[in-house]
Amino acid sequence: MKQIIMHIDVNSAFLSWTSAYEMQMGIDRDIRKVPSVIGGNEKNRHGIVLAKSMSAKKFKIQTGESLLEARQKCPNLLVVPPDYRVYTRASKALIEFLKTFTPDVEIFSIDECFLRFTDINKKEAVKLAYKIKDIVYKNFGYTVNIGISENKLLAKQAGDFEKPNKCHTLFSDEIKEKLWVLPVEDLFMVGRKTKPKLNKWGIYTIGDLANADYKLISSMLKSHGRLIYNYAWGRDDSMFKPKDSIKSVGNSSTLKFDVTNTETAHIILLSLVEMTAWRLREANMSCRVVSVSIKDKNFKYSSKQRKLLYFTNCTRDIYISICRLFDELWDNKPIRQLGVSISDLEYSHKKQINIFQDELSAKNEILDKTVDIIRTKYGDEAIIRGVFANSDFKPLLGGYPDDEYPGMSSIL
Ligand SMILES: [Mg+2]
């Protein structure tokens, strides 16, 4: 089937969305126009730069570096904390808008997606891409890059060409001139670990990879080698999977001390579930599968998941299942990191009354709604569970992992 794929990528998404949001709220500043970063919790030494403005870039501030380093480079740096809810709302609004052009939308990450068209030619596609880009700017107040091609890989590569606010094509007949000239690390799926290996074999550009000895690449890098070799030729046989919703919501926390007893672990799990379930309700969804993960002092990782009897987004129900899973999984070794994740999601409006849910669970759903409203209006910690009062534990953990980058991918 003849198809046109467009890759839509929000330029400096966190910064753009925060800025657009602040404008809407009547806050009299544009964080895009000053040296600014979106950064994790600054009190935490793990706080890192998640996104930076163009003027912060001039100070050589880099995504992923610590806020401490960033401040040394630019003492007047404006640090804006990340706001997960703003990003999900903005992301959802963009997807809804894009669906007015085609029902075939595949979400790739919080700020990237693919559109598929089967009824337009290349020329019309380019025209349409410019139109979409301009209306996004007019309606939402931020810019996007759009890559246009015949498959997802090439569209994504095109979307990564010069930024911001640009449309680029990368059709099969343009591969040599536009793709092969790029450094090999610019190819999708060529990571930091693969680049030095390829360089060692004299492969510096994507063209070098395309014209390298396939047998060598295949024997040295196995299936990953075969994948990137095909990518260098622009071959991508992955299916287009229309998916306009999130697949799972996860949340984990590296602990400041080793946890050695069940009670403490349960409290931390509760704070993780509080945030995870809130995010789920924000997305207007319910889950059917819950899972818990443990990383112990020696960095040994284990996890366990379970299918629930019914779809839920109730903090209490999820928490009870998570604790049971944890109790089954934990081998009493000191814990360094705990994680909670929920999947098999569906939109809540499809939810039906179910016979497995007890009365307390139904009551708790109402409680959750009320708590959500209060927190949205007055802040995360305006209302907290009794167990957290007078304790050193944070009542809600995560929402954004401070110590992981990029992290947002965990919700998709
Ligand atoms: Mg982006």
CSV table of C-alpha atoms and ligand atoms in Angstrom, one decimal:
chain,number,residue,atom,x,y,z
A,1,MET,CA,0.0,0.0,0.0
A,2,LYS,CA,1.3,3.4,-0.9
A,3,GLN,CA,1.5,5.6,2.2
A,4,ILE,CA,2.9,8.8,3.4
A,5,ILE,CA,4.1,9.0,7.0
A,6,MET,CA,4.7,12.2,8.8
A,7,HIS,CA,6.7,12.4,12.0
A,8,ILE,CA,5.6,15.3,14.3
A,9,ASP,CA,8.0,16.4,17.0
A,10,VAL,CA,7.4,19.3,19.4
A,11,ASN,CA,10.5,21.5,19.6
A,12,SER,CA,11.9,21.7,23.1
A,13,ALA,CA,8.7,20.2,24.3
A,14,PHE,CA,8.9,20.7,28.0
A,15,LEU,CA,10.0,24.3,27.6
A,16,SER,CA,7.5,25.1,24.9
A,17,TRP,CA,4.6,23.6,26.7
A,18,THR,CA,5.5,25.3,30.0
A,19,SER,CA,5.9,28.6,28.2
A,20,ALA,CA,2.6,28.2,26.4
A,21,TYR,CA,0.9,27.3,29.7
A,22,GLU,CA,2.4,30.2,31.5
A,23,MET,CA,1.1,32.6,28.8
A,24,GLN,CA,-2.3,31.1,29.1
A,25,MET,CA,-2.2,31.6,32.9
A,26,GLY,CA,-1.3,35.3,32.3
A,27,ILE,CA,2.2,34.9,33.7
A,28,ASP,CA,4.2,37.8,32.3
A,29,ARG,CA,7.4,36.2,31.1
A,30,ASP,CA,8.4,33.9,28.3
A,31,ILE,CA,10.9,31.3,29.6
A,32,ARG,CA,11.9,30.6,26.0
A,33,LYS,CA,13.4,34.1,25.7
A,34,VAL,CA,15.7,34.0,28.7
A,35,PRO,CA,18.4,31.5,29.8
A,36,SER,CA,16.1,28.9,31.4
A,37,VAL,CA,15.9,25.2,31.9
A,38,ILE,CA,13.3,22.7,33.0
A,39,GLY,CA,15.0,20.9,35.8
A,40,GLY,CA,14.4,18.1,38.3
A,41,ASN,CA,14.2,18.7,42.0
A,42,GLU,CA,17.0,21.1,42.9
A,43,LYS,CA,17.3,20.1,46.5
A,44,ASN,CA,18.1,16.6,45.3
A,45,ARG,CA,21.7,16.3,44.1
A,46,HIS,CA,20.4,14.3,41.2
A,47,GLY,CA,18.5,17.3,39.8
A,48,ILE,CA,19.3,17.5,36.1
A,49,VAL,CA,18.5,19.6,33.1
A,50,LEU,CA,15.6,18.1,31.2
A,51,ALA,CA,15.2,20.8,28.6
A,52,LYS,CA,16.9,24.1,27.9
A,53,SER,CA,16.0,27.4,26.1
A,54,MET,CA,18.0,28.6,23.1
A,55,SER,CA,19.6,31.3,25.2
A,56,ALA,CA,20.6,28.7,27.8
A,57,LYS,CA,22.2,26.8,25.0
A,58,LYS,CA,24.4,29.8,24.3
A,59,PHE,CA,25.9,29.2,27.8
A,60,LYS,CA,26.7,25.6,26.6
A,61,ILE,CA,24.2,24.2,29.0
A,62,GLN,CA,23.4,20.6,28.1
A,63,THR,CA,20.4,18.4,28.6
A,64,GLY,CA,21.2,15.8,31.1
A,65,GLU,CA,23.8,17.7,33.1
A,66,SER,CA,23.3,18.6,36.7
A,67,LEU,CA,21.6,21.8,37.7
A,68,LEU,CA,24.7,22.6,39.7
A,69,GLU,CA,26.9,22.5,36.6
A,70,ALA,CA,24.3,24.5,34.7
A,71,ARG,CA,24.3,27.2,37.3
A,72,GLN,CA,28.1,27.4,37.2
A,73,LYS,CA,27.9,28.1,33.5
A,74,CYS,CA,25.1,30.7,33.9
A,75,PRO,CA,24.5,32.1,37.4
A,76,ASN,CA,21.3,33.9,36.4
A,77,LEU,CA,19.7,30.7,35.1
A,78,LEU,CA,16.0,30.4,35.6
A,79,VAL,CA,15.1,26.9,36.7
A,80,VAL,CA,11.5,25.9,36.2
A,81,PRO,CA,10.4,22.6,37.8
A,82,PRO,CA,8.8,20.0,35.5
A,83,ASP,CA,5.1,19.8,35.6
A,84,TYR,CA,4.0,16.4,34.4
A,85,ARG,CA,0.3,17.3,34.2
A,86,VAL,CA,0.9,20.2,31.9
A,87,TYR,CA,2.8,18.0,29.5
A,88,THR,CA,0.2,15.3,29.4
A,89,ARG,CA,-2.6,17.8,28.8
A,90,ALA,CA,-0.6,19.5,26.1
A,91,SER,CA,0.3,16.2,24.5
A,92,LYS,CA,-3.3,15.1,24.5
A,93,ALA,CA,-4.5,18.3,23.0
A,94,LEU,CA,-2.0,18.1,20.2
A,95,ILE,CA,-3.0,14.5,19.4
A,96,GLU,CA,-6.6,15.4,19.3
A,97,PHE,CA,-5.9,18.2,16.9
A,98,LEU,CA,-3.8,16.0,14.7
A,99,LYS,CA,-6.5,13.4,14.5
A,100,THR,CA,-8.6,16.0,12.6
A,101,PHE,CA,-6.2,15.4,9.6
A,102,THR,CA,-6.1,11.6,9.8
A,103,PRO,CA,-7.4,8.9,12.1
A,104,ASP,CA,-4.1,7.1,11.8
A,105,VAL,CA,-2.0,8.5,14.6
A,106,GLU,CA,0.7,6.5,16.3
A,107,ILE,CA,2.1,7.9,19.5
A,108,PHE,CA,5.9,7.5,19.8
A,109,SER,CA,6.6,9.5,22.9
A,110,ILE,CA,5.0,12.3,24.9
A,111,ASP,CA,6.1,14.8,22.2
A,112,GLU,CA,6.5,12.7,19.1
A,113,CYS,CA,4.0,10.9,16.9
A,114,PHE,CA,3.5,9.6,13.4
A,115,LEU,CA,0.6,10.3,11.1
A,116,ARG,CA,-0.3,8.1,8.1
A,117,PHE,CA,-2.0,9.2,4.9
A,118,THR,CA,-3.0,6.8,2.1
A,119,ASP,CA,-4.8,9.2,-0.1
A,120,ILE,CA,-2.3,12.0,-0.9
A,121,ASN,CA,0.8,12.2,-3.1
A,122,LYS,CA,4.3,13.5,-2.1
A,123,LYS,CA,3.6,17.1,-3.2
A,124,GLU,CA,0.3,17.3,-1.4
A,125,ALA,CA,2.0,15.8,1.7
A,126,VAL,CA,4.5,18.6,1.8
A,127,LYS,CA,1.9,21.2,1.5
A,128,LEU,CA,-0.2,19.6,4.2
A,129,ALA,CA,2.8,19.4,6.5
A,130,TYR,CA,3.4,23.1,6.3
A,131,LYS,CA,-0.2,23.7,7.0
A,132,ILE,CA,-0.2,21.5,10.1
A,133,LYS,CA,3.0,23.1,11.4
A,134,ASP,CA,1.6,26.6,11.0
A,135,ILE,CA,-1.8,25.9,12.5
A,136,VAL,CA,-0.1,24.2,15.5
A,137,TYR,CA,1.8,27.4,16.1
A,138,LYS,CA,-1.2,29.6,15.7
A,139,ASN,CA,-3.5,27.5,17.9
A,140,PHE,CA,-1.1,26.3,20.6
A,141,GLY,CA,1.7,28.8,20.6
A,142,TYR,CA,4.6,26.5,20.1
A,143,THR,CA,6.6,25.1,17.1
A,144,VAL,CA,7.0,21.6,15.8
A,145,ASN,CA,9.2,19.8,13.3
A,146,ILE,CA,7.6,17.6,10.7
A,147,GLY,CA,9.4,14.9,8.8
A,148,ILE,CA,7.8,13.4,5.7
A,149,SER,CA,8.5,10.1,4.0
A,150,GLU,CA,7.3,6.7,3.0
A,151,ASN,CA,8.0,4.9,6.3
A,152,LYS,CA,8.3,5.7,10.0
A,153,LEU,CA,12.1,5.5,10.2
A,154,LEU,CA,12.8,7.9,7.3
A,155,ALA,CA,10.1,10.3,8.6
A,156,LYS,CA,11.6,10.3,12.0
A,157,GLN,CA,15.1,10.9,10.6
A,158,ALA,CA,13.7,13.8,8.6
A,159,GLY,CA,12.0,15.2,11.6
A,160,ASP,CA,15.4,15.4,13.3
A,161,PHE,CA,16.9,17.5,10.5
A,162,GLU,CA,17.4,21.2,11.2
A,163,LYS,CA,15.2,22.6,14.0
A,164,PRO,CA,13.0,24.4,15.0
A,165,ASN,CA,9.8,25.1,13.1
A,166,LYS,CA,10.8,23.2,9.9
A,167,CYS,CA,9.3,20.6,7.5
A,168,HIS,CA,11.7,18.2,5.8
A,169,THR,CA,11.3,15.4,3.4
A,170,LEU,CA,13.4,12.2,3.2
A,171,PHE,CA,11.9,10.1,0.5
A,172,SER,CA,13.8,6.9,-0.6
A,173,ASP,CA,15.4,8.7,-3.5
A,174,GLU,CA,16.8,11.3,-1.2
A,175,ILE,CA,18.6,8.9,1.1
A,176,LYS,CA,22.0,9.3,-0.5
A,177,GLU,CA,22.1,13.0,-0.5
A,178,LYS,CA,20.3,13.7,2.8
A,179,LEU,CA,20.9,10.7,5.1
A,180,TRP,CA,24.2,9.1,4.1
A,181,VAL,CA,26.2,12.3,4.7
A,182,LEU,CA,25.2,12.4,8.4
A,183,PRO,CA,27.4,11.1,11.2
A,184,VAL,CA,26.5,7.5,12.0
A,185,GLU,CA,25.4,8.4,15.5
A,186,ASP,CA,22.6,10.4,14.0
A,187,LEU,CA,21.0,7.2,12.8
A,188,PHE,CA,18.0,6.0,14.9
A,189,MET,CA,19.1,3.2,17.2
A,190,VAL,CA,22.8,3.9,17.0
A,191,GLY,CA,23.6,4.7,20.6
A,192,ARG,CA,26.6,5.8,22.6
A,193,LYS,CA,27.8,2.3,22.9
A,194,THR,CA,27.6,1.4,19.2
A,195,LYS,CA,29.2,4.6,17.8
A,196,PRO,CA,32.8,3.8,19.0
A,197,LYS,CA,32.6,0.3,17.7
A,198,LEU,CA,31.5,1.5,14.3
A,199,ASN,CA,34.1,4.2,14.3
A,200,LYS,CA,36.8,1.6,15.1
A,201,TRP,CA,35.8,-0.2,11.9
A,202,GLY,CA,36.1,3.0,9.9
A,203,ILE,CA,32.4,3.7,9.8
A,204,TYR,CA,31.8,7.4,10.5
A,205,THR,CA,28.8,8.3,8.4
A,206,ILE,CA,25.5,6.6,7.8
A,207,GLY,CA,26.7,6.1,4.2
A,208,ASP,CA,29.8,4.3,5.5
A,209,LEU,CA,27.4,1.9,7.4
A,210,ALA,CA,25.2,1.4,4.4
A,211,ASN,CA,28.3,0.4,2.3
A,212,ALA,CA,30.0,-1.6,5.0
A,213,ASP,CA,30.5,-5.3,4.9
A,214,TYR,CA,27.1,-6.6,6.0
A,215,LYS,CA,28.6,-9.9,7.2
A,216,LEU,CA,31.0,-8.1,9.5
A,217,ILE,CA,28.2,-5.9,10.9
A,218,SER,CA,25.9,-8.8,11.3
A,219,SER,CA,28.5,-11.1,13.0
A,220,MET,CA,29.8,-8.4,15.3
A,221,LEU,CA,26.6,-6.6,16.3
A,222,LYS,CA,24.1,-9.5,15.8
A,223,SER,CA,20.5,-8.5,15.3
A,224,HIS,CA,21.1,-5.0,16.3
A,225,GLY,CA,23.7,-4.7,13.6
A,226,ARG,CA,21.3,-6.1,11.0
A,227,LEU,CA,18.7,-3.6,12.1
A,228,ILE,CA,20.9,-0.5,11.9
A,229,TYR,CA,22.4,-1.7,8.5
A,230,ASN,CA,18.9,-1.8,7.1
A,231,TYR,CA,18.1,1.5,8.7
A,232,ALA,CA,21.1,3.0,6.9
A,233,TRP,CA,19.4,2.0,3.7
A,234,GLY,CA,16.1,3.5,4.9
A,235,ARG,CA,14.5,0.1,5.2
A,236,ASP,CA,11.9,-0.1,8.0
A,237,ASP,CA,9.3,-2.9,7.8
A,238,SER,CA,7.8,-2.1,11.2
A,239,MET,CA,4.0,-1.8,11.0
A,240,PHE,CA,2.1,1.4,11.5
A,241,LYS,CA,0.2,0.8,14.7
A,242,PRO,CA,-2.5,3.4,15.2
A,243,LYS,CA,-2.3,4.1,18.9
A,244,ASP,CA,-3.6,7.2,20.4
A,245,SER,CA,-3.2,6.3,24.0
A,246,ILE,CA,-0.6,5.6,26.6
A,247,LYS,CA,0.3,2.0,27.2
A,248,SER,CA,1.5,2.1,30.7
A,249,VAL,CA,2.2,4.4,33.6
A,250,GLY,CA,5.2,3.9,35.8
A,251,ASN,CA,7.0,5.5,38.6
A,252,SER,CA,10.0,4.6,40.6
A,253,SER,CA,12.2,6.1,43.2
A,254,THR,CA,15.8,5.6,44.2
A,255,LEU,CA,15.9,5.8,47.9
A,256,LYS,CA,18.2,7.9,50.1
A,257,PHE,CA,18.7,4.9,52.4
A,258,ASP,CA,18.4,1.2,52.2
A,259,VAL,CA,15.0,-0.1,53.1
A,260,THR,CA,15.1,-3.2,55.3
A,261,ASN,CA,11.6,-3.7,56.6
A,262,THR,CA,8.2,-4.3,55.0
A,263,GLU,CA,6.4,-1.4,56.8
A,264,THR,CA,8.8,1.2,55.3
A,265,ALA,CA,8.6,-0.4,51.9
A,266,HIS,CA,4.8,-0.3,52.0
A,267,ILE,CA,4.8,3.4,52.9
A,268,ILE,CA,7.1,4.2,50.0
A,269,LEU,CA,5.0,2.1,47.7
A,270,LEU,CA,2.0,4.0,48.8
A,271,SER,CA,3.6,7.3,47.9
A,272,LEU,CA,4.5,5.9,44.4
A,273,VAL,CA,1.0,4.6,43.9
A,274,GLU,CA,-0.5,7.9,44.9
A,275,MET,CA,1.3,9.6,42.1
A,276,THR,CA,0.9,6.8,39.6
A,277,ALA,CA,-2.8,6.4,40.1
A,278,TRP,CA,-3.3,10.2,40.0
A,279,ARG,CA,-1.5,10.3,36.6
A,280,LEU,CA,-3.8,7.4,35.4
A,281,ARG,CA,-6.9,9.3,36.5
A,282,GLU,CA,-5.5,12.5,34.8
A,283,ALA,CA,-5.4,10.5,31.6
A,284,ASN,CA,-8.9,9.4,32.2
A,285,MET,CA,-7.9,5.8,32.2
A,286,SER,CA,-8.1,2.6,34.3
A,287,CYS,CA,-5.7,-0.3,34.5
A,288,ARG,CA,-5.9,-4.0,34.6
A,289,VAL,CA,-2.3,-5.1,35.3
A,290,VAL,CA,-0.1,-3.9,38.1
A,291,SER,CA,3.5,-4.6,38.7
A,292,VAL,CA,6.2,-3.9,41.3
A,293,SER,CA,10.0,-3.8,40.9
A,294,ILE,CA,12.8,-3.9,43.4
A,295,LYS,CA,16.4,-3.1,42.9
A,296,ASP,CA,18.5,-4.2,45.9
A,297,LYS,CA,21.7,-2.9,47.3
A,298,ASN,CA,23.7,-4.9,44.9
A,299,PHE,CA,21.7,-3.6,42.0
A,300,LYS,CA,20.0,-6.9,41.4
A,301,TYR,CA,16.7,-6.2,39.8
A,302,SER,CA,13.5,-8.2,40.1
A,303,SER,CA,9.9,-7.5,39.3
A,304,LYS,CA,6.5,-9.2,39.4
A,305,GLN,CA,3.2,-8.4,37.8
A,306,ARG,CA,-0.4,-9.5,38.1
A,307,LYS,CA,-3.7,-9.1,36.3
A,308,LEU,CA,-6.5,-7.7,38.4
A,309,LEU,CA,-10.1,-9.0,38.4
A,310,TYR,CA,-11.3,-5.6,37.1
A,311,PHE,CA,-10.2,-2.4,35.6
A,312,THR,CA,-9.5,0.3,38.2
A,313,ASN,CA,-7.8,3.6,38.8
A,314,CYS,CA,-8.5,3.6,42.5
A,315,THR,CA,-5.4,4.4,44.6
A,316,ARG,CA,-6.5,1.9,47.3
A,317,ASP,CA,-7.1,-1.0,45.0
A,318,ILE,CA,-3.9,-0.6,43.2
A,319,TYR,CA,-2.0,-0.1,46.5
A,320,ILE,CA,-3.4,-3.3,48.0
A,321,SER,CA,-2.4,-5.4,45.0
A,322,ILE,CA,1.0,-3.8,44.8
A,323,CYS,CA,1.7,-4.6,48.5
A,324,ARG,CA,0.7,-8.2,48.0
A,325,LEU,CA,3.0,-8.5,45.0
A,326,PHE,CA,5.8,-6.8,46.9
A,327,ASP,CA,5.4,-9.2,49.8
A,328,GLU,CA,5.7,-12.2,47.5
A,329,LEU,CA,8.6,-10.8,45.6
A,330,TRP,CA,10.9,-9.4,48.3
A,331,ASP,CA,13.8,-11.6,49.5
A,332,ASN,CA,14.6,-9.4,52.5
A,333,LYS,CA,17.7,-8.0,50.9
A,334,PRO,CA,18.2,-4.2,51.6
A,335,ILE,CA,16.3,-2.3,48.9
A,336,ARG,CA,17.8,0.6,47.0
A,337,GLN,CA,15.0,1.3,44.5
A,338,LEU,CA,11.3,0.6,44.3
A,339,GLY,CA,9.1,0.9,41.3
A,340,VAL,CA,5.4,0.7,40.5
A,341,SER,CA,3.9,0.4,37.1
A,342,ILE,CA,0.4,-0.2,35.7
A,343,SER,CA,-0.5,-1.3,32.3
A,344,ASP,CA,-3.3,-2.9,30.2
A,345,LEU,CA,-5.0,0.5,30.2
A,346,GLU,CA,-8.4,1.5,28.9
A,347,TYR,CA,-10.4,4.7,28.9
A,348,SER,CA,-12.5,5.0,32.1
A,349,HIS,CA,-15.7,5.9,30.4
A,350,LYS,CA,-15.9,2.3,29.1
A,351,LYS,CA,-15.8,1.1,32.7
A,352,GLN,CA,-18.7,-1.0,33.8
A,353,ILE,CA,-20.0,-1.8,37.2
A,354,ASN,CA,-18.3,-5.0,38.3
A,355,ILE,CA,-19.2,-7.6,40.9
A,356,PHE,CA,-15.6,-8.0,42.2
A,357,GLN,CA,-15.4,-4.5,43.5
A,358,ASP,CA,-16.2,-4.2,47.2
A,359,GLU,CA,-18.1,-1.3,48.8
A,360,LEU,CA,-15.0,0.3,50.3
A,361,SER,CA,-13.4,0.4,46.9
A,362,ALA,CA,-16.4,2.2,45.4
A,363,LYS,CA,-16.2,4.7,48.2
A,364,ASN,CA,-12.5,5.2,47.6
A,365,GLU,CA,-13.1,6.1,44.0
A,366,ILE,CA,-15.2,9.0,45.2
A,367,LEU,CA,-12.5,9.9,47.7
A,368,ASP,CA,-9.8,9.8,44.9
A,369,LYS,CA,-11.8,12.2,42.8
A,370,THR,CA,-12.1,14.7,45.7
A,371,VAL,CA,-8.5,14.4,46.6
A,372,ASP,CA,-7.5,15.0,42.9
A,373,ILE,CA,-9.6,18.2,42.8
A,374,ILE,CA,-8.0,19.5,45.9
A,375,ARG,CA,-4.5,18.7,44.8
A,376,THR,CA,-5.0,20.2,41.4
A,377,LYS,CA,-6.2,23.4,42.9
A,378,TYR,CA,-4.0,23.8,46.0
A,379,GLY,CA,-0.9,21.7,45.3
A,380,ASP,CA,0.3,18.2,45.6
A,381,GLU,CA,0.6,18.2,49.3
A,382,ALA,CA,-2.5,20.2,50.2
A,383,ILE,CA,-4.1,16.9,51.3
A,384,ILE,CA,-2.0,13.9,52.4
A,385,ARG,CA,-2.7,10.5,53.9
A,386,GLY,CA,-2.4,10.3,57.7
A,387,VAL,CA,0.5,7.9,57.5
A,388,PHE,CA,2.7,10.6,56.0
A,389,ALA,CA,1.8,13.3,58.6
A,390,ASN,CA,4.7,13.9,61.0
A,391,SER,CA,6.8,11.4,59.0
A,392,ASP,CA,10.0,12.0,56.9
A,393,PHE,CA,8.4,10.3,53.9
A,394,LYS,CA,7.1,12.3,51.0
A,395,PRO,CA,3.4,11.7,50.5
A,396,LEU,CA,3.7,11.6,46.8
A,397,LEU,CA,6.7,10.3,45.0
A,398,GLY,CA,7.8,10.8,41.5
A,399,GLY,CA,5.5,12.2,38.8
A,400,TYR,CA,8.9,12.8,37.3
A,401,PRO,CA,11.9,10.6,38.1
A,402,ASP,CA,14.6,13.0,39.1
A,403,ASP,CA,17.4,10.6,38.5
A,404,GLU,CA,16.4,9.2,35.2
A,405,TYR,CA,16.6,10.7,31.7
A,406,PRO,CA,14.5,11.1,29.7
A,407,GLY,CA,12.1,9.2,31.9
A,408,MET,CA,8.9,10.5,30.2
A,409,SER,CA,9.1,7.6,27.9
A,410,SER,CA,8.0,5.4,30.8
A,411,ILE,CA,4.5,6.6,30.4
A,412,LEU,CA,4.2,5.6,26.8
B,1,MG,MG,10.8,17.0,20.8
